Amino acid sequence: MARPEQVLLLEPQHELKFRGPFSDVVTTNLKLSNPTDRNVCFKVKTTAPRRYCVRPNSGIIDAGTSINVSVMLQPFDYDPNEKSKHKFMVQSMLAPPDMTDMEGVWKEAKPEELMDSKLRCVFEMPVENEKMHDMESNKMMSSSLLKSESSALPVKSLSSTLDDGEVKKIMEECKRLQMEAQRLREENKQIREDDGLRMRKSNVMSSQHSSVGMKKEEGLNTRTVALIILFFVVGVIVGKLVL
C-alpha cells in the first residue's frame, strides 16, 4: 500500500541551501505549515546527524498554523569541487485526538499512516565573497608593489636634488676614505710583519741559550767525572803506601 501524500507544506520544498563562508555555523530555515484541520506530528531526520543541529527536530503543528525549523550546519573546510550528498527528511503523521505520549504514537504508527518529504542540501559560496577575496588579494599585491616602489623613491629623489658641486664633494670624500682605509691596511700588515720578525728572533735566541746551557752542563759533567777518577787513583796509591 502506497504511503499517503504529505499534508504539510514545506518551504523550501526540495533544497536546503547553505551559503558560506563555512568557517562558522551556517543556519538556514525550513518552514512547515499545516493547512489541515487536524494537528500533525512531525520529525526532521538527516543522513549526517553529526554535521547538523536541528531545532526543533520534532513536535506537533496545530491545525492551520506553521513553525520554523532552524537547521544549523557546523563549520567545516569547504571544497567547491565536492558535491554535498547530505539529505533531510520531514516525516509526519496525523495526531490522534487523545494523544498523550508522542513517542509512543510514533512507535505504534503504521507504515501507511506515515508521510515524508525529502530535501537535499546545497552548499553555496557567495559570489560577493569570492569577489571580496579577489579584491583583497589584489589590494595586497598592489600595496606590496607600492611599498617596493616607495622604498626606491628616496634614492632617486636624493640623486635628483644634488647639484654637480655636491656630487664632486661626495666623490672626493669617498676617495679620501678609500685612501685612509688603504693606509690602515698597510700599517696593519707592517705591524703583523714586525711581530713575526720579533717572534722569530726570540725563538732563535731561546734556542741558542738552550744549546749553551747544554754545553755547560756537558762541561760540568766531564769535570766531575775527571775529579772522581783522580780521587780514585790517589786513594789507590795512598792505600798501597800504607800497606
GROMACS .gro file of C-alpha atoms in nm:
model
  243
    1MET     CA    1   0.000   0.000   0.000
    2ALA     CA    2   0.137   0.338  -0.102
    3ARG     CA    3   0.204   0.598   0.162
    4PRO     CA    4  -0.032   0.896   0.179
    5GLU     CA    5   0.073   1.226   0.033
    6GLN     CA    6   0.244   1.474   0.261
    7VAL     CA    7  -0.008   1.710   0.419
    8LEU     CA    8   0.250   1.958   0.543
    9LEU     CA    9   0.364   2.237   0.317
   10LEU     CA   10   0.742   2.276   0.311
   11GLU     CA   11   0.922   2.597   0.229
   12PRO     CA   12   1.161   2.540   0.058
   13GLN     CA   13   1.019   2.227  -0.097
   14HIS     CA   14   1.320   2.038  -0.237
   15GLU     CA   15   1.651   2.200  -0.134
   16LEU     CA   16   1.810   2.337   0.180
   17LYS     CA   17   2.067   2.596   0.072
   18PHE     CA   18   2.357   2.687   0.295
   19ARG     CA   19   2.554   2.996   0.196
   20GLY     CA   20   2.915   3.028   0.307
   21PRO     CA   21   3.167   3.113   0.423
   22PHE     CA   22   3.164   2.789   0.621
   23SER     CA   23   3.425   2.879   0.880
   24ASP     CA   24   3.140   2.939   1.125
   25VAL     CA   25   2.795   2.790   1.186
   26VAL     CA   26   2.563   2.849   0.889
   27THR     CA   27   2.189   2.844   0.959
   28THR     CA   28   1.903   2.802   0.716
   29ASN     CA   29   1.530   2.789   0.796
   30LEU     CA   30   1.268   2.534   0.697
   31LYS     CA   31   0.908   2.644   0.730
   32LEU     CA   32   0.648   2.373   0.798
   33SER     CA   33   0.282   2.471   0.752
   34ASN     CA   34  -0.022   2.266   0.847
   35PRO     CA   35  -0.317   2.364   0.624
   36THR     CA   36  -0.541   2.087   0.759
   37ASP     CA   37  -0.800   2.098   1.038
   38ARG     CA   38  -0.611   1.839   1.243
   39ASN     CA   39  -0.293   1.852   1.445
   40VAL     CA   40   0.011   1.696   1.276
   41CYS     CA   41   0.313   1.532   1.440
   42PHE     CA   42   0.647   1.579   1.265
   43LYS     CA   43   1.008   1.469   1.283
   44VAL     CA   44   1.313   1.603   1.097
   45LYS     CA   45   1.585   1.349   1.015
   46THR     CA   46   1.917   1.376   0.829
   47THR     CA   47   2.173   1.142   0.676
   48ALA     CA   48   2.454   1.337   0.852
   49PRO     CA   49   2.339   1.392   1.212
   50ARG     CA   50   2.688   1.493   1.335
   51ARG     CA   51   2.710   1.776   1.083
   52TYR     CA   52   2.382   1.947   1.167
   53CYS     CA   53   2.190   2.076   1.464
   54VAL     CA   54   1.810   2.095   1.413
   55ARG     CA   55   1.578   2.296   1.641
   56PRO     CA   56   1.309   2.181   1.689
   57ASN     CA   57   1.366   1.838   1.541
   58SER     CA   58   1.020   1.709   1.636
   59GLY     CA   59   0.690   1.832   1.768
   60ILE     CA   60   0.324   1.898   1.690
   61ILE     CA   61   0.191   2.157   1.446
   62ASP     CA   62  -0.156   2.270   1.534
   63ALA     CA   63  -0.423   2.287   1.268
   64GLY     CA   64  -0.389   2.593   1.044
   65THR     CA   65  -0.056   2.700   1.191
   66SER     CA   66   0.311   2.678   1.092
   67ILE     CA   67   0.652   2.662   1.257
   68ASN     CA   68   1.006   2.746   1.156
   69VAL     CA   69   1.274   2.482   1.192
   70SER     CA   70   1.634   2.607   1.220
   71VAL     CA   71   1.891   2.382   1.052
   72MET     CA   72   2.244   2.470   1.163
   73LEU     CA   73   2.540   2.343   0.962
   74GLN     CA   74   2.854   2.303   1.170
   75PRO     CA   75   3.184   2.462   1.048
   76PHE     CA   76   3.393   2.263   0.802
   77ASP     CA   77   3.655   2.304   0.528
   78TYR     CA   78   3.462   2.387   0.214
   79ASP     CA   79   3.571   2.229  -0.112
   80PRO     CA   80   3.388   2.377  -0.416
   81ASN     CA   81   3.467   2.066  -0.621
   82GLU     CA   82   3.294   1.836  -0.373
   83LYS     CA   83   2.918   1.800  -0.408
   84SER     CA   84   2.709   1.756  -0.097
   85LYS     CA   85   2.538   1.420  -0.051
   86HIS     CA   86   2.355   1.521   0.265
   87LYS     CA   87   1.977   1.484   0.273
   88PHE     CA   88   1.693   1.569   0.508
   89MET     CA   89   1.358   1.401   0.552
   90VAL     CA   90   1.049   1.555   0.711
   91GLN     CA   91   0.831   1.275   0.844
   92SER     CA   92   0.475   1.345   0.960
   93MET     CA   93   0.153   1.181   1.068
   94LEU     CA   94  -0.189   1.295   1.179
   95ALA     CA   95  -0.201   1.324   1.556
   96PRO     CA   96  -0.463   1.105   1.729
   97PRO     CA   97  -0.735   1.301   1.912
   98ASP     CA   98  -0.647   1.153   2.252
   99MET     CA   99  -0.267   1.166   2.214
  100THR     CA  100  -0.072   1.187   2.542
  101ASP     CA  101   0.265   1.030   2.456
  102MET     CA  102   0.413   1.143   2.123
  103GLU     CA  103   0.699   0.892   2.134
  104GLY     CA  104   0.451   0.612   2.189
  105VAL     CA  105   0.244   0.734   1.894
  106TRP     CA  106   0.550   0.720   1.666
  107LYS     CA  107   0.635   0.369   1.785
  108GLU     CA  108   0.282   0.242   1.729
  109ALA     CA  109   0.232   0.420   1.395
  110LYS     CA  110   0.159   0.203   1.094
  111PRO     CA  111   0.360   0.250   0.772
  112GLU     CA  112   0.051   0.361   0.580
  113GLU     CA  113  -0.002   0.642   0.833
  114LEU     CA  114   0.342   0.796   0.783
  115MET     CA  115   0.408   1.076   0.534
  116ASP     CA  116   0.750   1.204   0.434
  117SER     CA  117   0.921   1.464   0.219
  118LYS     CA  118   1.289   1.466   0.125
  119LEU     CA  119   1.520   1.761   0.071
  120ARG     CA  120   1.878   1.768  -0.045
  121CYS     CA  121   2.146   2.003   0.086
  122VAL     CA  122   2.324   2.255  -0.134
  123PHE     CA  123   2.638   2.445  -0.033
  124GLU     CA  124   2.697   2.782  -0.197
  125MET     CA  125   2.984   3.023  -0.167
  126PRO     CA  126   2.855   3.375  -0.233
  127VAL     CA  127   2.993   3.546  -0.541
  128GLU     CA  128   3.044   3.857  -0.330
  129ASN     CA  129   3.281   3.666  -0.101
  130GLU     CA  130   3.479   3.541  -0.397
  131LYS     CA  131   3.496   3.894  -0.537
  132MET     CA  132   3.598   4.029  -0.199
  133HIS     CA  133   3.867   3.763  -0.174
  134ASP     CA  134   3.997   3.857  -0.518
  135MET     CA  135   3.984   4.226  -0.431
  136GLU     CA  136   4.173   4.168  -0.106
  137SER     CA  137   4.441   3.967  -0.285
  138ASN     CA  138   4.470   4.240  -0.549
  139LYS     CA  139   4.495   4.504  -0.277
  140MET     CA  140   4.771   4.310  -0.105
  141MET     CA  141   4.964   4.275  -0.430
  142SER     CA  142   4.923   4.643  -0.517
  143SER     CA  143   5.023   4.751  -0.165
  144SER     CA  144   5.338   4.538  -0.182
  145LEU     CA  145   5.423   4.691  -0.519
  146LEU     CA  146   5.367   5.041  -0.382
  147LYS     CA  147   5.593   4.966  -0.086
  148SER     CA  148   5.871   4.840  -0.310
  149GLU     CA  149   5.839   5.145  -0.533
  150SER     CA  150   5.830   5.385  -0.237
  151SER     CA  151   6.140   5.223  -0.091
  152ALA     CA  152   6.325   5.302  -0.414
  153LEU     CA  153   6.194   5.658  -0.439
  154PRO     CA  154   6.419   5.826  -0.177
  155VAL     CA  155   6.738   5.722  -0.359
  156LYS     CA  156   6.610   5.859  -0.689
  157SER     CA  157   6.485   6.182  -0.535
  158LEU     CA  158   6.812   6.227  -0.344
  159SER     CA  159   7.025   6.191  -0.655
  160SER     CA  160   6.799   6.426  -0.847
  161THR     CA  161   6.820   6.700  -0.580
  162LEU     CA  162   7.204   6.704  -0.563
  163ASP     CA  163   7.392   6.952  -0.784
  164ASP     CA  164   7.730   6.893  -0.952
  165GLY     CA  165   7.933   7.059  -0.675
  166GLU     CA  166   7.782   6.841  -0.402
  167VAL     CA  167   7.832   6.528  -0.612
  168LYS     CA  168   8.202   6.623  -0.659
  169LYS     CA  169   8.246   6.672  -0.283
  170ILE     CA  170   8.090   6.335  -0.212
  171MET     CA  171   8.319   6.168  -0.468
  172GLU     CA  172   8.628   6.334  -0.313
  173GLU     CA  173   8.520   6.225   0.034
  174CYS     CA  174   8.479   5.869  -0.091
  175LYS     CA  175   8.831   5.875  -0.241
  176ARG     CA  176   8.975   6.010   0.082
  177LEU     CA  177   8.805   5.736   0.284
  178GLN     CA  178   8.936   5.473   0.043
  179MET     CA  179   9.293   5.606   0.076
  180GLU     CA  180   9.262   5.611   0.455
  181ALA     CA  181   9.140   5.253   0.454
  182GLN     CA  182   9.434   5.151   0.230
  183ARG     CA  183   9.680   5.324   0.467
  184LEU     CA  184   9.534   5.143   0.767
  185ARG     CA  185   9.557   4.810   0.586
  186GLU     CA  186   9.928   4.873   0.508
  187GLU     CA  187  10.001   4.973   0.870
  188ASN     CA  188   9.826   4.661   0.993
  189LYS     CA  189  10.032   4.449   0.751
  190GLN     CA  190  10.359   4.612   0.868
  191ILE     CA  191  10.267   4.552   1.232
  192ARG     CA  192  10.200   4.184   1.161
  193GLU     CA  193  10.539   4.154   0.980
  194ASP     CA  194  10.725   4.321   1.272
  195ASP     CA  195  10.555   4.091   1.521
  196GLY     CA  196  10.656   3.789   1.314
  197LEU     CA  197  11.019   3.907   1.297
  198ARG     CA  198  11.034   3.959   1.672
  199MET     CA  199  10.888   3.616   1.732
  200ARG     CA  200  11.148   3.456   1.502
  201LYS     CA  201  11.432   3.641   1.681
  202SER     CA  202  11.306   3.536   2.021
  203ASN     CA  203  11.286   3.175   1.904
  204VAL     CA  204  11.648   3.187   1.776
  205MET     CA  205  11.775   3.340   2.097
  206SER     CA  206  11.595   3.087   2.312
  207SER     CA  207  11.740   2.803   2.106
  208GLN     CA  208  12.093   2.950   2.144
  209HIS     CA  209  12.051   2.981   2.520
  210SER     CA  210  11.937   2.626   2.544
  211SER     CA  211  12.239   2.500   2.343
  212VAL     CA  212  12.483   2.699   2.564
  213GLY     CA  213  12.321   2.560   2.873
  214MET     CA  214  12.357   2.209   2.739
  215LYS     CA  215  12.728   2.265   2.665
  216LYS     CA  216  12.787   2.399   3.015
  217GLU     CA  217  12.615   2.101   3.165
  218GLU     CA  218  12.826   1.869   2.948
  219GLY     CA  219  13.147   2.052   3.064
  220LEU     CA  220  13.044   2.019   3.425
  221ASN     CA  221  12.972   1.653   3.386
  222THR     CA  222  13.314   1.592   3.229
  223ARG     CA  223  13.497   1.775   3.508
  224THR     CA  224  13.306   1.583   3.772
  225VAL     CA  225  13.399   1.251   3.619
  226ALA     CA  226  13.768   1.353   3.594
  227LEU     CA  227  13.775   1.456   3.960
  228ILE     CA  228  13.616   1.126   4.066
  229ILE     CA  229  13.878   0.931   3.870
  230LEU     CA  230  14.158   1.142   4.016
  231PHE     CA  231  14.035   1.084   4.370
  232PHE     CA  232  14.009   0.713   4.299
  233VAL     CA  233  14.367   0.695   4.170
  234VAL     CA  234  14.500   0.894   4.467
  235GLY     CA  235  14.312   0.666   4.703
  236VAL     CA  236  14.461   0.357   4.544
  237ILE     CA  237  14.817   0.496   4.568
  238VAL     CA  238  14.775   0.604   4.931
  239GLY     CA  239  14.637   0.260   5.014
  240LYS     CA  240  14.939   0.087   4.864
  241LEU     CA  241  15.182   0.315   5.052
  242VAL     CA  242  15.011   0.243   5.378
  243LEU     CA  243  15.024  -0.128   5.320
   0.00000   0.00000   0.00000
